Coordinates of C-alpha atoms and ligand atoms in Angstrom, one line a residue:
M1 CA 0.0 0.0 0.0
A2 CA 1.5 3.3 -1.1
I3 CA 1.8 6.2 1.3
S4 CA 1.9 9.6 -0.4
T5 CA 4.6 11.6 1.3
R6 CA 6.0 12.7 -2.1
H7 CA 4.5 16.2 -2.0
Q8 CA 3.4 17.4 1.4
P9 CA 3.3 15.4 4.6
E10 CA -0.1 16.9 5.7
L11 CA -1.8 14.9 3.0
S12 CA -0.1 11.5 3.4
V13 CA -3.1 9.2 3.2
I14 CA -2.5 5.5 3.7
G15 CA -3.6 3.7 0.5
L16 CA -3.9 6.8 -1.7
D17 CA -0.9 8.0 -3.7
S18 CA -0.9 11.2 -5.8
D19 CA -2.4 9.4 -8.8
A20 CA -5.2 8.0 -6.7
L21 CA -5.9 11.4 -5.2
V22 CA -6.2 12.9 -8.7
D23 CA -8.4 10.0 -9.8
L24 CA -10.6 10.6 -6.8
Y25 CA -10.9 14.3 -7.8
R26 CA -11.6 13.3 -11.5
R27 CA -14.4 11.1 -10.5
M28 CA -16.0 13.8 -8.5
L29 CA -15.7 16.1 -11.5
L30 CA -17.2 13.4 -13.8
S31 CA -20.1 12.9 -11.4
R32 CA -20.8 16.7 -11.3
T33 CA -20.6 17.1 -15.0
L34 CA -22.8 14.1 -15.8
D35 CA -25.3 15.2 -13.1
I36 CA -25.7 18.7 -14.5
R37 CA -26.1 17.2 -18.0
A38 CA -28.8 14.7 -16.8
W39 CA -30.6 17.6 -15.2
T40 CA -30.5 19.6 -18.4
L41 CA -31.7 16.6 -20.4
S42 CA -34.7 16.4 -18.0
R43 CA -35.4 20.1 -18.5
Q44 CA -35.3 19.4 -22.3
G45 CA -37.9 16.6 -21.9
R46 CA -35.3 14.0 -22.9
A47 CA -34.7 12.4 -19.5
H48 CA -37.9 11.6 -17.6
F49 CA -36.7 11.6 -14.0
V50 CA -33.4 12.6 -12.4
I51 CA -32.1 12.6 -8.9
T52 CA -28.8 14.3 -8.3
S53 CA -25.7 13.7 -6.2
R54 CA -24.7 17.4 -6.3
G55 CA -23.1 18.3 -3.0
H56 CA -22.7 14.7 -2.0
E57 CA -19.7 13.9 -4.3
A58 CA -16.9 14.1 -1.7
A59 CA -18.7 11.8 0.7
E60 CA -19.6 9.3 -2.0
V61 CA -16.4 9.1 -4.0
G62 CA -14.3 9.3 -0.8
S63 CA -16.1 6.3 0.6
A64 CA -15.9 4.4 -2.6
F65 CA -12.1 4.7 -2.6
A66 CA -11.9 3.0 0.9
L67 CA -13.7 -0.1 -0.4
A68 CA -12.3 -3.2 -2.1
R69 CA -14.0 -2.2 -5.3
G70 CA -15.5 -5.2 -7.2
R71 CA -15.3 -7.4 -4.0
D72 CA -17.2 -5.6 -1.3
W73 CA -21.0 -5.5 -1.7
V74 CA -22.4 -2.1 -2.3
C75 CA -26.1 -1.4 -1.6
P76 CA -26.7 2.2 -2.9
Y77 CA -29.7 4.5 -2.9
Y78 CA -31.0 6.8 -5.5
R79 CA -28.6 9.7 -4.5
N80 CA -25.5 7.7 -5.3
L81 CA -24.5 8.7 -8.8
A82 CA -21.1 9.9 -7.6
L83 CA -20.7 6.7 -5.6
V84 CA -21.3 4.3 -8.5
L85 CA -18.9 6.3 -10.7
G86 CA -16.4 6.2 -7.8
I87 CA -16.8 2.4 -7.7
G88 CA -16.3 2.0 -11.4
M89 CA -19.5 2.4 -13.4
T90 CA -19.0 4.4 -16.6
A91 CA -20.7 7.6 -18.0
R92 CA -22.1 5.4 -20.8
E93 CA -23.7 2.9 -18.4
V94 CA -25.3 5.7 -16.4
M95 CA -26.6 7.5 -19.6
L96 CA -28.2 4.3 -20.8
T97 CA -30.3 4.2 -17.6
I98 CA -31.2 7.9 -18.0
F99 CA -32.4 7.4 -21.5
A100 CA -34.0 4.1 -20.5
K101 CA -32.4 2.2 -23.4
A102 CA -32.3 -1.6 -24.1
P103 CA -28.5 -2.1 -23.5
D104 CA -28.8 -0.7 -19.9
R105 CA -27.3 -3.4 -17.7
S106 CA -29.4 -2.5 -14.7
S107 CA -32.8 -3.4 -16.1
G108 CA -32.8 -3.1 -19.9
G109 CA -34.2 0.4 -19.5
R110 CA -37.1 -0.7 -17.3
Q111 CA -35.9 0.5 -13.9
L112 CA -36.1 4.2 -12.8
P113 CA -32.9 6.1 -13.6
M114 CA -30.6 6.4 -10.6
H115 CA -31.5 2.9 -9.4
F116 CA -28.1 1.5 -10.0
S117 CA -26.9 -2.0 -10.2
H118 CA -23.8 -3.7 -11.7
P119 CA -22.8 -7.3 -11.2
K120 CA -19.1 -6.8 -12.0
W121 CA -18.9 -4.1 -9.3
R122 CA -21.1 -5.9 -6.9
I123 CA -23.5 -3.0 -6.9
V124 CA -26.8 -4.5 -5.8
S125 CA -30.1 -3.4 -7.3
G126 CA -32.3 -1.5 -4.8
S127 CA -35.9 -0.4 -4.5
S128 CA -37.4 3.1 -4.5
V129 CA -38.8 2.3 -1.1
V130 CA -36.3 4.0 1.2
S131 CA -33.9 1.9 3.4
T132 CA -34.9 -1.5 2.1
Q133 CA -31.2 -1.7 1.0
I134 CA -30.1 -1.8 4.6
P135 CA -31.4 -5.3 5.4
H136 CA -30.1 -6.4 2.0
A137 CA -26.6 -5.3 3.0
V138 CA -27.0 -7.0 6.3
G139 CA -27.9 -10.3 4.6
L140 CA -24.9 -9.9 2.3
A141 CA -22.7 -9.2 5.3
L142 CA -24.0 -12.4 7.0
S143 CA -23.2 -14.4 3.8
A144 CA -19.7 -12.9 3.8
K145 CA -19.2 -13.9 7.4
L146 CA -20.4 -17.4 6.8
S147 CA -18.2 -17.9 3.7
G148 CA -15.2 -16.4 5.5
E149 CA -14.5 -14.0 2.7
D150 CA -12.4 -10.9 3.6
I151 CA -15.1 -8.5 2.4
V152 CA -17.7 -6.1 3.7
A153 CA -21.2 -5.0 2.7
I154 CA -22.0 -1.3 2.8
A155 CA -25.5 0.3 2.7
Y156 CA -26.0 4.0 1.8
F157 CA -29.1 5.9 2.9
G158 CA -30.2 9.4 3.9
E159 CA -31.0 10.7 7.4
G160 CA -34.7 10.5 6.5
G161 CA -34.2 6.8 5.7
S162 CA -32.9 6.3 9.2
S163 CA -36.4 6.7 10.5
K164 CA -37.5 3.4 8.9
G165 CA -37.8 0.1 10.7
D166 CA -35.4 -1.4 8.2
F167 CA -32.6 0.8 9.8
H168 CA -33.4 -0.4 13.3
E169 CA -33.7 -4.0 12.3
G170 CA -30.7 -4.0 10.1
L171 CA -28.3 -2.3 12.6
N172 CA -29.5 -4.4 15.5
F173 CA -29.1 -7.7 13.7
A174 CA -25.7 -6.7 12.3
A175 CA -24.4 -5.7 15.7
V176 CA -25.8 -8.8 17.5
H177 CA -24.0 -11.0 15.0
R178 CA -20.9 -8.8 14.6
L179 CA -21.3 -8.7 10.9
P180 CA -18.8 -7.1 8.5
A181 CA -21.2 -4.3 7.6
I182 CA -20.9 -0.5 7.2
F183 CA -23.9 1.8 7.4
F184 CA -23.3 5.0 5.6
C185 CA -25.7 7.8 6.3
E186 CA -25.6 10.9 4.0
N187 CA -27.1 13.5 6.1
N188 CA -28.2 16.5 4.0
G189 CA -30.7 17.8 6.5
Y190 CA -33.8 17.1 4.3
A191 CA -36.0 14.2 3.4
I192 CA -37.5 15.8 0.3
S193 CA -39.2 18.8 2.0
V194 CA -39.0 17.6 5.6
P195 CA -36.1 19.2 7.5
Q196 CA -34.1 17.1 10.0
Q197 CA -35.6 18.7 13.1
K198 CA -39.1 17.5 12.1
Q199 CA -37.7 14.0 11.6
M200 CA -35.8 13.4 14.8
A201 CA -35.0 15.2 18.1
I202 CA -31.2 14.5 17.9
Q203 CA -28.4 16.3 16.1
D204 CA -26.5 13.3 14.9
V205 CA -27.9 10.1 13.4
A206 CA -24.5 8.6 14.4
S207 CA -25.5 8.9 18.1
R208 CA -28.1 6.1 17.5
A209 CA -25.2 3.7 17.0
A210 CA -24.7 3.4 20.8
A211 CA -28.1 1.9 21.2
Y212 CA -27.2 -0.9 18.9
G213 CA -23.7 -1.5 20.4
M214 CA -21.5 -0.2 17.5
P215 CA -19.4 2.8 17.0
G216 CA -21.1 5.9 15.5
V217 CA -18.8 8.3 13.6
V218 CA -19.6 11.8 12.4
V219 CA -17.5 12.9 9.5
D220 CA -17.3 16.1 7.4
G221 CA -18.9 14.9 4.1
N222 CA -17.3 17.8 2.2
D223 CA -13.9 16.3 2.9
P224 CA -13.3 13.3 0.7
I225 CA -10.1 12.3 2.6
A226 CA -11.8 12.4 6.0
V227 CA -14.6 10.2 4.6
Y228 CA -12.1 7.9 3.1
E229 CA -10.3 7.5 6.4
A230 CA -13.5 6.9 8.3
V231 CA -14.7 4.2 5.9
R232 CA -11.2 2.7 5.8
A233 CA -11.2 2.3 9.6
A234 CA -14.8 0.9 9.6
R235 CA -13.8 -1.6 6.9
A236 CA -10.7 -2.7 8.8
R237 CA -12.8 -3.2 11.9
A238 CA -15.4 -5.2 10.0
V239 CA -13.0 -7.6 8.3
A240 CA -11.2 -8.1 11.6
G241 CA -14.4 -9.6 12.9
E242 CA -15.2 -6.6 15.3
G243 CA -18.6 -5.9 13.7
P244 CA -20.4 -3.0 12.0
T245 CA -20.0 0.8 12.2
L246 CA -22.4 3.6 11.5
I247 CA -20.9 6.5 9.7
E248 CA -22.7 9.8 9.2
A249 CA -21.4 12.2 6.6
K250 CA -22.7 15.7 7.0
V251 CA -23.4 16.9 3.5
A252 CA -25.6 19.5 1.6
R253 CA -28.1 18.8 -1.1
F254 CA -27.4 21.4 -3.8
T255 CA -30.5 20.8 -5.8
A256 CA -34.2 20.1 -5.3
H257 CA -34.9 16.5 -4.2
S258 CA -35.4 15.4 -7.8
S259 CA -36.1 16.9 -11.2
D260 CA -39.8 16.7 -10.2
D261 CA -39.5 18.8 -7.0
D262 CA -39.2 22.6 -6.5
D263 CA -37.3 23.3 -3.3
R264 CA -37.9 27.1 -3.5
L265 CA -41.3 26.3 -1.9
Y266 CA -39.7 25.1 1.4
R267 CA -36.0 26.0 1.5
P268 CA -34.5 29.5 2.1
R269 CA -32.3 30.5 -0.8
E270 CA -29.6 31.8 1.6
E271 CA -29.2 28.3 2.9
V272 CA -28.6 26.9 -0.6
E273 CA -26.2 29.7 -1.4
A274 CA -24.2 29.1 1.8
A275 CA -24.0 25.4 0.9
L276 CA -22.9 26.2 -2.6
A277 CA -20.1 28.4 -1.2
R278 CA -18.7 25.3 0.5
D279 CA -18.8 23.2 -2.7
P280 CA -16.4 20.3 -2.0
I281 CA -15.2 19.9 -5.6
P282 CA -13.4 23.2 -6.1
A283 CA -12.2 23.0 -2.5
F284 CA -10.6 19.6 -3.1
G285 CA -9.1 20.9 -6.4
R286 CA -7.6 23.9 -4.6
R287 CA -6.2 21.6 -1.9
L288 CA -4.5 19.3 -4.5
I289 CA -3.1 22.4 -6.3
E290 CA -1.8 23.8 -3.0
L291 CA -0.1 20.5 -2.2
G292 CA 1.5 20.4 -5.7
I293 CA -0.4 17.2 -6.6
L294 CA -2.3 19.1 -9.4
D295 CA -1.7 22.3 -11.3
E296 CA -4.2 24.6 -13.0
T297 CA -3.4 23.3 -16.5
R298 CA -4.0 19.7 -15.5
D299 CA -7.1 20.8 -13.7
R300 CA -8.5 22.3 -16.9
E301 CA -7.5 19.2 -18.9
L302 CA -9.4 17.0 -16.4
Q303 CA -12.5 19.1 -16.7
A304 CA -12.2 19.0 -20.6
Q305 CA -11.8 15.2 -20.4
V306 CA -14.8 14.5 -18.3
T307 CA -16.9 16.9 -20.4
A308 CA -15.9 15.0 -23.6
E309 CA -16.6 11.7 -21.8
V310 CA -20.1 12.9 -20.9
D311 CA -20.7 14.3 -24.4
E312 CA -19.7 11.0 -25.9
A313 CA -21.9 9.1 -23.4
V314 CA -25.0 11.2 -24.3
E315 CA -24.4 10.5 -28.0
Y316 CA -23.9 6.8 -27.5
A317 CA -27.0 6.4 -25.2
D318 CA -29.1 8.5 -27.5
A319 CA -28.3 6.3 -30.4
A320 CA -28.8 3.0 -28.5
P321 CA -31.9 0.9 -29.3
E322 CA -35.1 1.3 -27.3
P323 CA -36.3 -1.6 -25.2
D324 CA -38.6 -3.9 -27.2
A325 CA -42.3 -3.6 -26.4
S326 CA -42.5 -7.4 -26.2
D327 CA -40.4 -7.6 -23.1
L328 CA -42.5 -5.0 -21.2
L329 CA -43.6 -7.5 -18.6
T330 CA -40.4 -9.5 -18.3
H331 CA -39.5 -9.9 -14.6
V332 CA -42.8 -8.3 -13.6
F333 CA -44.9 -11.4 -13.2
A334 CA -43.8 -14.9 -12.3
E335 CA -43.8 -17.2 -15.3
Ligands
TPP1 C1 -40.9 4.0 2.7 C2 -40.9 5.2 1.9 N1 -41.5 6.3 2.3 C3 -41.5 7.4 1.5 C4 -40.9 7.4 0.3 C5 -40.8 8.7 -0.5 N2 -39.5 9.3 -0.4 C6 -38.6 9.0 -1.5 S1 -37.1 9.7 -1.1 C7 -37.7 10.4 0.3 C8 -36.8 11.2 1.2 C9 -35.7 10.4 1.8 O1 -34.8 11.4 2.4 P1 -33.4 10.9 2.9 O2 -33.4 9.5 3.4 O3 -32.9 12.0 3.9 O4 -32.5 10.9 1.6 P2 -32.1 12.1 0.6 O5 -33.0 12.1 -0.5 O6 -32.2 13.4 1.4 O7 -30.7 11.8 0.2 C10 -39.0 10.0 0.6 C11 -39.7 10.4 1.8 C12 -40.2 6.3 -0.1 N3 -39.6 6.2 -1.3 N4 -40.3 5.1 0.7
MG2 MG1 -31.7 13.6 3.5

């Protein structure tokens, strides 16, 4: 495992050398660029439903880099565009789901966009019903424990999703059986239009961990390295047989809940502007530049590269075949 001490000691991160740090940054940029394009396509009437990761990129890509990608089980939720790109899905694969085209690997264009799955990356298909992915991850963690594999299962969800019974049942079972599970809460302060203080009488979802008998960790979700380190520690604990961890990344949702929501009806603009001023992507870019890991020319090149990648993915997915009407009911009814 490389330790990057090449540039500045203050960013020596175990497991991430300079190339990995730039790759982490590039995937955050890719997610943001793809996300904005998907939103534009929805406004043009070309994508029917879009949920964004905007504001969550540092938490999602930072956490992805701490996993054994392709071996650990990943149970995402709909706000995880940046996560799945961080794990390894491509812009083309995501665009196929947004255009609902036949070659889409998740469902042949039948699932809602942003309901990711990918066998190669062990990204498990989820439901729109919030938090159902938590017990799925717990089951996968149980199977990993029984098979003795050196892997973990991680579930992602929002703070609103932590109000569901699935959260309680999943965390309790995982702690009782000391399963190799990580519960990753992305706390953006809203469940659609419901602010956190109307959802729970506590500040930190992570404080609930004590009631289940596992560590609860609060981390700055704007800092991809802090998130990486928190997930890395939770993963090490899990594979050592010490049981699950609840991580809460404090993030901000930059957009409305989805392309079908108007958050101007319930969210003060000043709050959104304050969140935008703390955008984690330019902040991480500046940090890499200050550390001498990146320079402005390379930064512009990276942005141009991800823009070209997204342009190409849109063209490719637009030209891909539509699903055939004859398979409309495939996997809907038992045969
Ligand atoms: C059981 C259930 N209740 C309600 C909904 C409708 N719904 C979809 S997303 C959402 C908000 C969830 O908020 P949170 O868990 O904080 O995630 P965020 O979207 O903020 O990332 C709700 C209420 C649902 N999908 N499932
Ligand atoms: Mg939320």
